[in-house]
Amino acid sequence: MNPLAPLTIPLGENLPPLVFDAPLFLIAAIALPLLVWWLRQQRARQRETRLSRYADAAALARLVTGRDAGEGRRTLRLVSVALLIGLALSGPRWGLARGPMSSRGIDMAIAIDASLSMMAPDDKPNRLERVKQEVRRLRAMSQADRVALIAFAGRSYILSPLTADDGALELFLENLDPSVVGQAGSSIAKAVRQGTELLLSSDGSADRALVIMTDGESFDAVEDVEVAAREAGAKGINLVTVGFGTINGSTIPIRDGSSVKAKTDDDGNVVVTRYSPELLERAATAAGGTFIAADASDKASRIRGALRSLRTARRQVDTREDHVPRFLWLLVPALLLLAYDTWRLVRRTRADLKDRGTVKGSSTSPASATAMTALLLAIIPSTFVACNSEPDPAALFTEGRVAEAIAAYRMMVAKGDTSARTVYNLGTAILGADSLKEAAGLLEAVRKNSDGEVRARARFNAGLAALKMGRQPNNPEGEQELAAARAAYRAFLMERPGHADAKWNYELALRKQPPQSGGGGGGGGGGNDQNNDQKDKPQSEGGLDQRQADALLNSAAREEKDVQGRKQRQGRVPPGGKDW
């Protein structure tokens, strides 16, 4: 019954806790102290040689008492300075830092072809993976851009609305494959129209761009694609079409159990899919946009170049940096030790000269060392503030510091970050503190106003909050809460039928089902669940066993799959029966 982890993507996961920009300079961290120690030893021997000309060792010991101890301490200080400087030169990095950054960006929708033809391996490792690589590179070049992701095949599907949240975009991108869209074929015209509608529905003063990434093998009529592209251009959408694949083409690998075979058509012939640049070029021309061929190198940079002239808007971007440079943590103590050593040396020199009576009224003083020390002390606070950073709320939550994580997320919301991801994280953290009512309200709001991975996780944790409240003893609203939990997990398992934690929580909600009729809960629509609930009412303590729960969930999954299949069969079949 543990909640899912907060929806953040710690970029530093599985990375070493300490790295160096210039690891070769670690040699300096060893060589410099040894060199300083050797020079100090040489100087001490030279001094002893000079003093031996005036007196023997016993007399010198009485004349220069305390001198050796002072020289030893100075050697230790200088060796420490050399060690710290050597380590600072190696560029040590550790920890995370995040904070807002002001930059300028545009609004950009990226439509990705997720049809079966994109699995062809003629663009290594396959066309779809190459698209994902270019999208990631494009995103890295344009942190201030708001980006939306659209997947299309026989139909188009919005994966993510316009957002600057790299974590959410990466989640959708990572899980994108031909099964996401659900309808076979390839329709570029639908992707152009949906991308245009999505961009026009967004607010903002920045220009809008639509990037189509595909192999160009569309089963639309050429005229339909040109009309859609021309409409997009007329509405101020800058269209960029990007090709993937090769002219010679490739077969499409299809996994059948443990084996992989080439896809065949209805007549049993092996399908060969080929990159088709003509349609992409005509679409770009119709919209007054840019066409980037499949054989072009560095596609992401070419896309940025094509969009460089667009009007941008200033935005605050939440940046996150892994392995923050920490050389100042070593350099500042080294400079302080050096300033202190200089001050001690000047002070001792002045005292010696006064003892010999040769500098009465002399201007020699430790003023320079004192000034250096004062300067360093003045810059230390700002230096350490620059090196330090606010703790990452997700890391605090993972470490069990739930109250601190809640405070950090509340601060983010107070500063204006009311994105679905942040509110979800706040609700999850509050759920971890067992403030169930507040958590349930936040998570339910996120579920209603988001989609994709955020909505799924919000639904899971909203169900968990309801389940916890329903299982509380003497709770007058326990029956309603359990019904809400069953509805939440039933909907979650429709999308992810293999999720073990959701299965277990669903079974717990069924075990505690109240004896009244209408046990489906969650606002109706659960005929199968009602029947199963009624069957299991006689079980007083055990409830559903794992086999029965799995059977219930598998039946629901099969029913949902059949519904989706009927919807697809009712839709327009691609011309010629082509489903790739």
XYZ file of C-alpha atoms in Angstrom:
580
model
C 0.000 0.000 0.000
C 2.930 2.318 -0.368
C 2.354 5.300 -2.670
C 4.143 5.495 -5.971
C 7.303 7.556 -5.856
C 6.913 11.295 -6.558
C 6.784 12.085 -10.244
C 10.280 13.428 -10.638
C 13.193 12.168 -12.671
C 16.381 12.535 -10.601
C 18.972 12.995 -13.328
C 21.678 12.003 -10.921
C 20.300 8.516 -10.274
C 22.842 5.707 -10.659
C 25.655 8.218 -11.122
C 28.758 8.336 -8.928
C 28.391 10.751 -5.976
C 31.672 12.516 -6.836
C 33.180 13.274 -10.247
C 36.074 15.446 -11.461
C 36.211 17.707 -14.513
C 39.974 17.216 -14.842
C 40.900 13.982 -13.073
C 44.510 14.268 -14.295
C 44.920 17.226 -11.963
C 44.476 14.820 -9.054
C 48.167 14.168 -9.659
C 48.725 17.797 -8.697
C 46.913 17.160 -5.422
C 49.709 14.700 -4.607
C 52.648 16.367 -6.338
C 52.128 19.926 -5.055
C 52.135 19.039 -1.331
C 55.215 16.828 -1.833
C 56.955 19.637 -3.703
C 56.135 22.179 -0.975
C 57.310 19.799 1.740
C 60.585 19.136 -0.144
C 61.235 22.880 -0.648
C 60.576 23.550 3.018
C 63.006 20.799 3.993
C 65.632 22.239 1.659
C 65.174 25.687 3.174
C 65.497 24.281 6.709
C 68.777 22.528 5.805
C 70.163 25.681 4.212
C 69.270 27.666 7.311
C 70.931 25.151 9.583
C 74.062 25.285 7.414
C 74.235 29.084 7.696
C 73.631 29.091 11.459
C 76.276 26.419 12.040
C 78.917 28.935 10.979
C 78.211 31.033 14.077
C 77.612 28.503 16.862
C 77.382 24.827 17.613
C 74.083 22.923 17.861
C 73.778 23.215 21.670
C 74.233 26.968 21.615
C 71.784 27.380 18.739
C 69.146 25.411 20.644
C 69.343 27.945 23.491
C 69.407 30.988 21.167
C 66.492 30.099 18.845
C 64.039 28.320 21.145
C 60.536 27.869 19.623
C 61.758 28.608 16.117
C 61.586 24.964 14.950
C 58.017 24.508 16.216
C 56.890 27.640 14.345
C 58.588 26.472 11.156
C 56.915 23.060 11.463
C 53.469 24.619 11.796
C 54.150 26.832 8.781
C 55.187 23.810 6.734
C 51.934 22.079 7.656
C 49.924 25.154 6.606
C 51.677 25.433 3.242
C 51.336 21.713 2.534
C 47.587 21.979 3.297
C 47.302 24.968 0.954
C 49.009 23.010 -1.830
C 46.732 19.990 -1.268
C 43.543 22.088 -1.370
C 44.637 23.947 -4.505
C 45.518 20.675 -6.234
C 42.088 19.238 -5.452
C 40.367 22.454 -6.584
C 42.234 22.324 -9.921
C 40.778 18.849 -10.579
C 37.255 20.357 -10.682
C 35.346 18.297 -8.115
C 31.571 18.040 -8.522
C 28.933 16.558 -6.264
C 25.311 17.081 -5.278
C 22.347 18.640 -7.089
C 21.168 22.199 -7.585
C 17.983 23.591 -9.038
C 16.619 27.032 -9.576
C 14.797 29.350 -11.968
C 16.461 30.788 -15.047
C 15.069 33.502 -17.326
C 15.242 32.718 -21.031
C 13.288 33.133 -24.250
C 11.473 30.430 -26.213
C 8.707 29.551 -28.650
C 5.728 27.186 -28.558
C 6.479 23.985 -30.451
C 4.437 20.840 -31.077
C 6.375 17.753 -32.163
C 4.323 15.120 -34.000
C 6.030 11.721 -34.012
C 5.089 8.958 -36.397
C 4.440 5.875 -34.228
C 3.189 3.565 -36.971
C 4.654 0.099 -37.451
C 6.844 1.294 -40.330
C 8.839 3.364 -37.812
C 10.159 0.124 -36.314
C 12.147 -0.555 -39.506
C 15.868 -0.894 -38.659
C 17.241 0.880 -41.754
C 17.883 3.928 -39.526
C 19.785 2.342 -36.633
C 18.629 1.101 -34.181
C 15.236 1.833 -35.773
C 13.444 4.866 -37.136
C 11.410 5.535 -33.994
C 14.437 5.431 -31.702
C 16.270 7.825 -34.042
C 13.317 10.196 -33.782
C 13.459 10.029 -29.983
C 17.178 10.829 -30.025
C 16.605 13.911 -32.188
C 13.718 15.068 -29.986
C 15.923 14.832 -26.893
C 18.705 16.782 -28.618
C 16.234 19.395 -29.816
C 14.849 19.750 -26.301
C 18.341 20.179 -24.863
C 18.937 23.060 -27.299
C 15.714 24.870 -26.365
C 15.114 24.713 -22.627
C 12.833 27.780 -22.670
C 10.547 26.421 -25.403
C 7.174 25.036 -24.436
C 6.901 21.659 -26.152
C 3.913 19.412 -26.823
C 4.201 15.800 -27.993
C 1.789 14.206 -30.475
C 1.893 10.569 -31.570
C 0.216 9.594 -34.811
C -0.402 6.578 -36.997
C -3.885 5.948 -38.406
C -5.027 8.654 -36.012
C -3.228 11.245 -33.909
C -3.071 11.357 -30.124
C -1.847 14.147 -27.834
C 0.715 12.710 -25.436
C 1.518 15.962 -23.646
C 0.171 19.517 -23.841
C 2.579 22.431 -24.132
C 4.999 22.242 -21.225
C 8.566 23.046 -20.242
C 8.698 20.059 -17.871
C 11.553 17.872 -19.131
C 10.677 15.059 -16.735
C 7.118 14.721 -18.034
C 8.245 14.927 -21.670
C 10.854 12.235 -21.098
C 8.272 9.923 -19.520
C 5.984 10.171 -22.544
C 8.868 9.899 -24.981
C 10.341 6.830 -23.291
C 7.035 4.935 -23.365
C 6.153 5.815 -26.967
C 5.733 2.832 -29.299
C 3.203 1.756 -31.967
C 0.817 0.386 -29.324
C 0.208 3.897 -27.927
C -1.804 5.197 -30.886
C -4.022 2.128 -31.264
C -5.050 2.544 -34.896
C -2.888 1.142 -37.661
C -1.862 3.000 -40.790
C -0.266 6.415 -41.189
C -2.048 9.764 -41.581
C 0.143 12.864 -41.734
C -2.866 15.093 -42.480
C -4.484 14.206 -39.147
C -1.251 14.965 -37.293
C -0.941 18.359 -39.003
C -4.526 19.278 -38.152
C -4.298 18.160 -34.531
C -0.958 19.917 -34.041
C -2.430 23.098 -35.506
C -5.464 22.947 -33.215
C -3.278 22.294 -30.168
C -0.991 25.245 -30.896
C -3.835 27.660 -31.682
C -5.620 26.768 -28.438
C -2.613 27.798 -26.354
C -2.110 31.251 -24.881
C 1.090 33.199 -25.293
C 2.847 35.830 -27.345
C 5.500 33.534 -28.824
C 5.361 32.211 -32.372
C 4.209 28.636 -32.931
C 5.922 25.809 -34.781
C 4.829 22.291 -35.741
C 7.558 19.689 -36.352
C 6.495 16.483 -38.136
C 8.949 13.589 -37.734
C 8.111 10.643 -39.969
C 9.325 8.358 -42.721
C 6.846 10.024 -45.089
C 5.021 6.787 -45.846
C 1.525 8.170 -45.426
C -1.637 6.593 -46.832
C -3.396 9.980 -47.101
C -4.153 11.511 -50.454
C -1.439 14.016 -51.341
C -4.075 16.724 -51.783
C -5.391 16.129 -48.238
C -1.926 16.571 -46.729
C -1.291 19.718 -48.777
C -4.628 21.229 -47.735
C -3.897 20.578 -44.043
C -0.393 22.046 -44.388
C -1.661 25.095 -46.272
C -4.268 25.754 -43.554
C -1.579 25.501 -40.878
C 0.626 28.009 -42.694
C -2.289 30.400 -43.192
C -2.942 30.334 -39.440
C 0.629 31.319 -38.606
C 1.992 27.849 -37.833
C 5.591 27.327 -38.965
C 5.731 23.793 -40.339
C 8.946 21.734 -40.371
C 8.862 18.233 -41.856
C 11.736 15.891 -40.985
C 12.362 12.601 -42.773
C 13.713 9.317 -41.368
C 14.641 6.043 -43.032
C 16.221 5.148 -46.378
C 15.039 5.098 -49.981
C 15.928 1.397 -50.284
C 13.768 0.680 -47.280
C 13.611 -2.282 -44.930
C 11.334 -4.997 -43.648
C 9.405 -4.454 -40.413
C 10.319 -6.842 -37.561
C 7.304 -8.155 -35.661
C 7.716 -10.011 -32.384
C 5.680 -13.217 -32.179
C 6.197 -14.658 -28.716
C 9.899 -15.330 -28.347
C 10.625 -15.104 -32.081
C 10.870 -12.175 -34.471
C 9.591 -12.342 -38.032
C 9.116 -9.888 -40.899
C 5.672 -8.319 -41.273
C 3.567 -9.572 -44.174
C 0.509 -8.106 -45.918
C -2.891 -9.756 -46.373
C -1.566 -11.774 -49.323
C 1.357 -13.167 -47.320
C 3.995 -11.009 -49.023
C 6.781 -9.544 -46.889
C 6.261 -5.787 -46.434
C 9.120 -3.432 -47.334
C 8.703 0.102 -46.017
C 10.574 2.947 -47.736
C 11.331 6.551 -46.866
C 9.136 8.798 -49.035
C 10.441 12.387 -49.167
C 8.057 13.703 -51.845
C 5.030 14.027 -49.557
C 7.041 15.720 -46.790
C 8.568 18.186 -49.230
C 5.191 19.073 -50.733
C 3.661 19.561 -47.269
C 6.481 21.919 -46.236
C 6.163 23.856 -49.501
C 2.384 24.214 -49.113
C 2.799 25.663 -45.610
C 5.759 27.858 -46.536
C 7.866 25.876 -44.085
C 11.051 23.819 -44.102
C 11.787 20.276 -45.240
C 14.741 18.379 -43.726
C 15.695 15.237 -45.624
C 16.407 11.899 -43.943
C 20.052 11.901 -45.051
C 20.701 15.328 -43.474
C 23.132 15.284 -40.573
C 22.411 16.890 -37.202
C 18.656 17.214 -37.725
C 18.047 18.846 -34.331
C 20.394 21.739 -35.156
C 18.762 22.147 -38.561
C 15.339 22.371 -36.924
C 16.615 25.034 -34.534
C 18.100 26.902 -37.465
C 14.788 26.841 -39.334
C 12.985 28.266 -36.269
C 15.629 30.799 -35.260
C 13.782 33.766 -36.755
C 10.539 33.151 -34.836
C 9.323 35.586 -32.195
C 10.077 34.318 -28.685
C 8.601 35.015 -25.261
C 10.518 35.398 -22.009
C 9.926 32.572 -19.533
C 11.187 31.310 -16.203
C 12.685 27.868 -16.646
C 13.207 25.552 -13.682
C 16.701 24.214 -14.214
C 18.256 21.244 -12.494
C 21.969 20.574 -12.480
C 23.661 17.356 -11.447
C 27.154 17.266 -9.962
C 27.409 20.963 -9.169
C 30.948 22.418 -9.354
C 32.352 22.632 -5.800
C 35.941 23.782 -6.376
C 35.301 26.939 -4.337
C 34.751 24.793 -1.252
C 38.435 23.881 -1.533
C 39.857 27.062 -3.024
C 38.453 29.444 -0.383
C 39.984 27.566 2.609
C 43.297 27.413 0.707
C 43.308 31.185 0.202
C 42.361 31.762 3.827
C 45.229 29.594 5.021
C 47.587 31.410 2.666
C 46.421 34.812 3.907
C 46.819 33.696 7.512
C 50.314 32.401 6.790
C 51.268 35.694 5.145
C 49.943 37.649 8.103
C 51.900 35.450 10.547
C 55.083 35.845 8.491
C 54.832 39.648 8.332
C 54.020 39.843 12.025
C 57.008 37.690 12.988
C 59.317 39.613 10.669
C 58.248 42.893 12.233
C 58.779 41.511 15.748
C 62.281 40.274 14.843
C 63.271 43.604 13.393
C 62.008 45.443 16.465
C 63.954 43.092 18.707
C 67.154 43.999 16.828
C 66.281 47.697 17.155
C 66.725 48.398 13.483
C 63.204 49.407 12.453
C 61.958 51.778 15.068
C 59.146 53.682 13.404
C 59.411 51.404 10.377
C 56.432 51.190 8.061
C 56.739 47.417 7.823
C 53.368 45.945 8.987
C 50.947 43.122 8.260
C 48.555 45.529 6.562
C 48.678 43.739 3.214
C 47.922 40.360 4.754
C 45.145 41.870 6.876
C 43.575 43.462 3.803
C 43.736 40.171 1.922
C 42.089 38.338 4.810
C 39.336 40.968 5.075
C 38.632 40.692 1.358
C 38.362 36.926 1.515
C 36.096 37.073 4.551
C 33.849 39.491 2.660
C 33.391 37.197 -0.339
C 33.045 33.911 1.566
C 29.292 34.255 2.374
C 28.316 34.878 -1.244
C 30.664 32.112 -2.408
C 29.139 29.511 -0.161
C 25.606 30.637 -1.015
C 26.466 30.188 -4.694
C 27.845 26.705 -4.054
C 24.968 25.653 -1.843
C 21.476 24.875 -3.123
C 18.027 24.180 -1.809
C 17.420 20.494 -1.128
C 15.507 18.574 -3.763
C 11.985 17.838 -2.434
C 11.892 14.457 -4.150
C 15.156 13.477 -2.459
C 13.762 14.595 0.903
C 10.663 12.456 0.351
C 12.793 9.439 -0.588
C 14.931 9.906 2.516
C 11.811 9.864 4.705
C 11.933 13.593 5.538
C 8.292 13.978 4.559
C 7.561 17.181 6.491
C 10.497 18.954 4.838
C 9.419 17.672 1.419
C 5.893 19.005 1.987
C 7.288 22.411 2.989
C 9.489 22.495 -0.114
C 6.629 21.590 -2.445
C 4.342 24.161 -0.786
C 7.027 26.771 -1.363
C 7.182 25.822 -5.061
C 3.408 26.213 -5.341
C 3.520 29.541 -3.481
C 6.082 30.799 -5.993
C 3.657 30.097 -8.830
C 4.507 26.549 -9.887
C 1.015 25.050 -10.065
C 1.819 22.494 -12.746
C 0.152 19.096 -12.510
C 3.485 17.492 -11.703
C 4.218 19.762 -8.744
C 0.688 19.507 -7.323
C 0.874 15.729 -7.726
C 4.163 15.659 -5.811
C 2.669 17.819 -3.067
C -0.365 15.556 -2.795
C 1.824 12.435 -2.689
C 4.023 13.927 0.033
C 0.950 14.897 2.076
C -0.380 11.369 1.586
C 2.918 10.096 2.998
C 2.211 12.189 6.112
C -1.264 10.576 6.390
C -3.140 13.852 5.840
C -5.580 11.855 3.774
C -8.403 14.338 3.115
C -6.109 17.073 1.820
C -4.063 14.600 -0.204
C -7.186 13.086 -1.778
C -8.441 16.534 -2.830
C -5.142 17.504 -4.464
C -4.687 14.173 -6.241
C -8.255 14.130 -7.532
C -7.785 17.652 -8.947
C -4.620 16.503 -10.710
C -6.388 13.444 -12.118
C -9.146 15.589 -13.610
C -6.820 18.194 -15.118
C -3.976 16.096 -16.529
C -3.363 13.119 -18.729
C -0.792 10.420 -19.407
C 1.568 9.294 -16.662
C 0.643 12.101 -14.258
C -3.043 11.211 -14.391
C -2.320 7.500 -13.915
C -0.166 8.119 -10.856
C -2.652 10.615 -9.424
C -5.431 8.048 -9.859
C -3.365 5.382 -8.076
C -2.572 7.605 -5.094
C -6.092 9.070 -4.927
C -7.314 5.480 -4.692
C -4.767 4.810 -1.966
C -5.979 7.812 0.054
C -9.581 6.631 -0.305
C -8.594 3.073 0.661
C -6.797 4.250 3.792
C -9.778 6.369 4.843
C -12.190 3.536 4.064
C -10.258 1.109 6.250
C -10.211 3.448 9.235
C -12.348 2.075 12.101
C -15.613 3.849 12.903
C -15.442 6.027 9.821
C -19.036 6.936 8.859
C -17.927 7.622 5.280
C -15.910 4.418 5.029
C -18.280 2.753 2.558
C -18.132 5.706 0.167
C -14.348 5.885 0.406
C -13.971 2.176 -0.365
C -16.269 2.549 -3.360
C -14.114 5.449 -4.594
C -10.987 3.342 -4.084
C -12.474 0.463 -6.092
C -13.438 2.824 -8.900
C -9.958 4.385 -8.966
C -8.110 1.070 -9.078
C -10.525 -0.427 -11.571
C -9.847 2.475 -13.944
C -6.091 2.250 -13.266
C -6.020 -1.477 -13.989
C -7.905 -0.999 -17.238
C -4.829 0.879 -18.456
C -2.205 -1.222 -16.636
C -3.638 -4.672 -15.941
C -0.304 -6.116 -14.820
C 0.375 -3.653 -11.985
C 0.851 -5.809 -8.863
C 0.393 -3.048 -6.246
C -2.840 -1.878 -7.858
C -4.148 -5.462 -7.901
C -3.386 -5.846 -4.217
C -5.005 -2.537 -3.254
C -8.057 -3.376 -5.356
C -8.414 -6.679 -3.525
C -8.181 -4.902 -0.165
C -10.955 -2.541 -1.241
C -13.097 -5.535 -2.255
C -12.476 -7.352 1.039
C -13.851 -4.453 3.029
C -16.868 -4.080 0.751
C -20.005 -3.128 2.718
C -22.880 -5.647 2.777
C -25.390 -3.318 1.083
C -26.302 -3.797 -2.562
C -24.721 -1.885 -5.425
C -21.164 -2.737 -4.504
C -19.598 -1.522 -7.778
C -19.020 1.941 -6.341
C -17.445 4.922 -7.939
C -20.484 6.366 -9.705
C -21.802 3.329 -11.571
C -20.616 1.830 -14.791
C -19.224 -1.280 -13.114
C -21.576 -4.129 -14.025
C -18.945 -6.832 -14.052
C -17.465 -5.547 -10.817
C -20.869 -5.577 -9.170
C -21.414 -9.209 -10.063
C -18.001 -10.198 -8.798
C -18.502 -8.154 -5.638
C -21.799 -9.924 -4.964
C -20.193 -13.323 -5.434
C -17.474 -12.563 -2.952
C -19.649 -11.130 -0.190
C -19.957 -14.458 1.688
C -16.209 -14.510 2.244
C -15.969 -12.857 5.616
C -12.262 -12.712 6.301
C -10.312 -13.971 3.312
C -11.999 -11.885 0.594
C -10.709 -12.584 -2.897
C -7.696 -14.778 -3.171
C -4.976 -13.859 -5.647
C -6.326 -16.231 -8.328
C -9.833 -14.747 -8.136
C -8.523 -11.187 -8.193
C -6.380 -11.936 -11.239
C -9.339 -13.559 -13.003
C -11.491 -10.499 -12.339
C -8.844 -8.109 -13.584
C -7.986 -10.194 -16.650
C -11.663 -10.356 -17.571
C -11.923 -6.577 -17.327
C -8.769 -6.157 -19.417
C -10.103 -8.506 -22.113
C -13.380 -6.643 -22.224
C -11.572 -3.322 -22.635
C -9.392 -4.798 -25.375
C -12.481 -6.033 -27.217
C -14.051 -2.581 -26.982
C -10.941 -0.980 -28.403
C -10.832 -3.546 -31.188
C -14.444 -2.815 -32.139
C -13.686 0.903 -32.198
C -10.750 0.345 -34.507
C -12.771 -1.890 -36.838
C -15.482 0.767 -37.003
C -12.922 3.410 -37.988
C -11.621 4.100 -41.478
C -9.448 1.252 -42.760
C -6.196 2.456 -44.375
C -6.281 2.400 -48.198
C -5.458 -0.997 -49.646
C -5.652 -2.586 -46.197
C -2.184 -1.272 -45.334
C -1.760 -1.223 -41.579
C 1.819 -0.001 -41.236
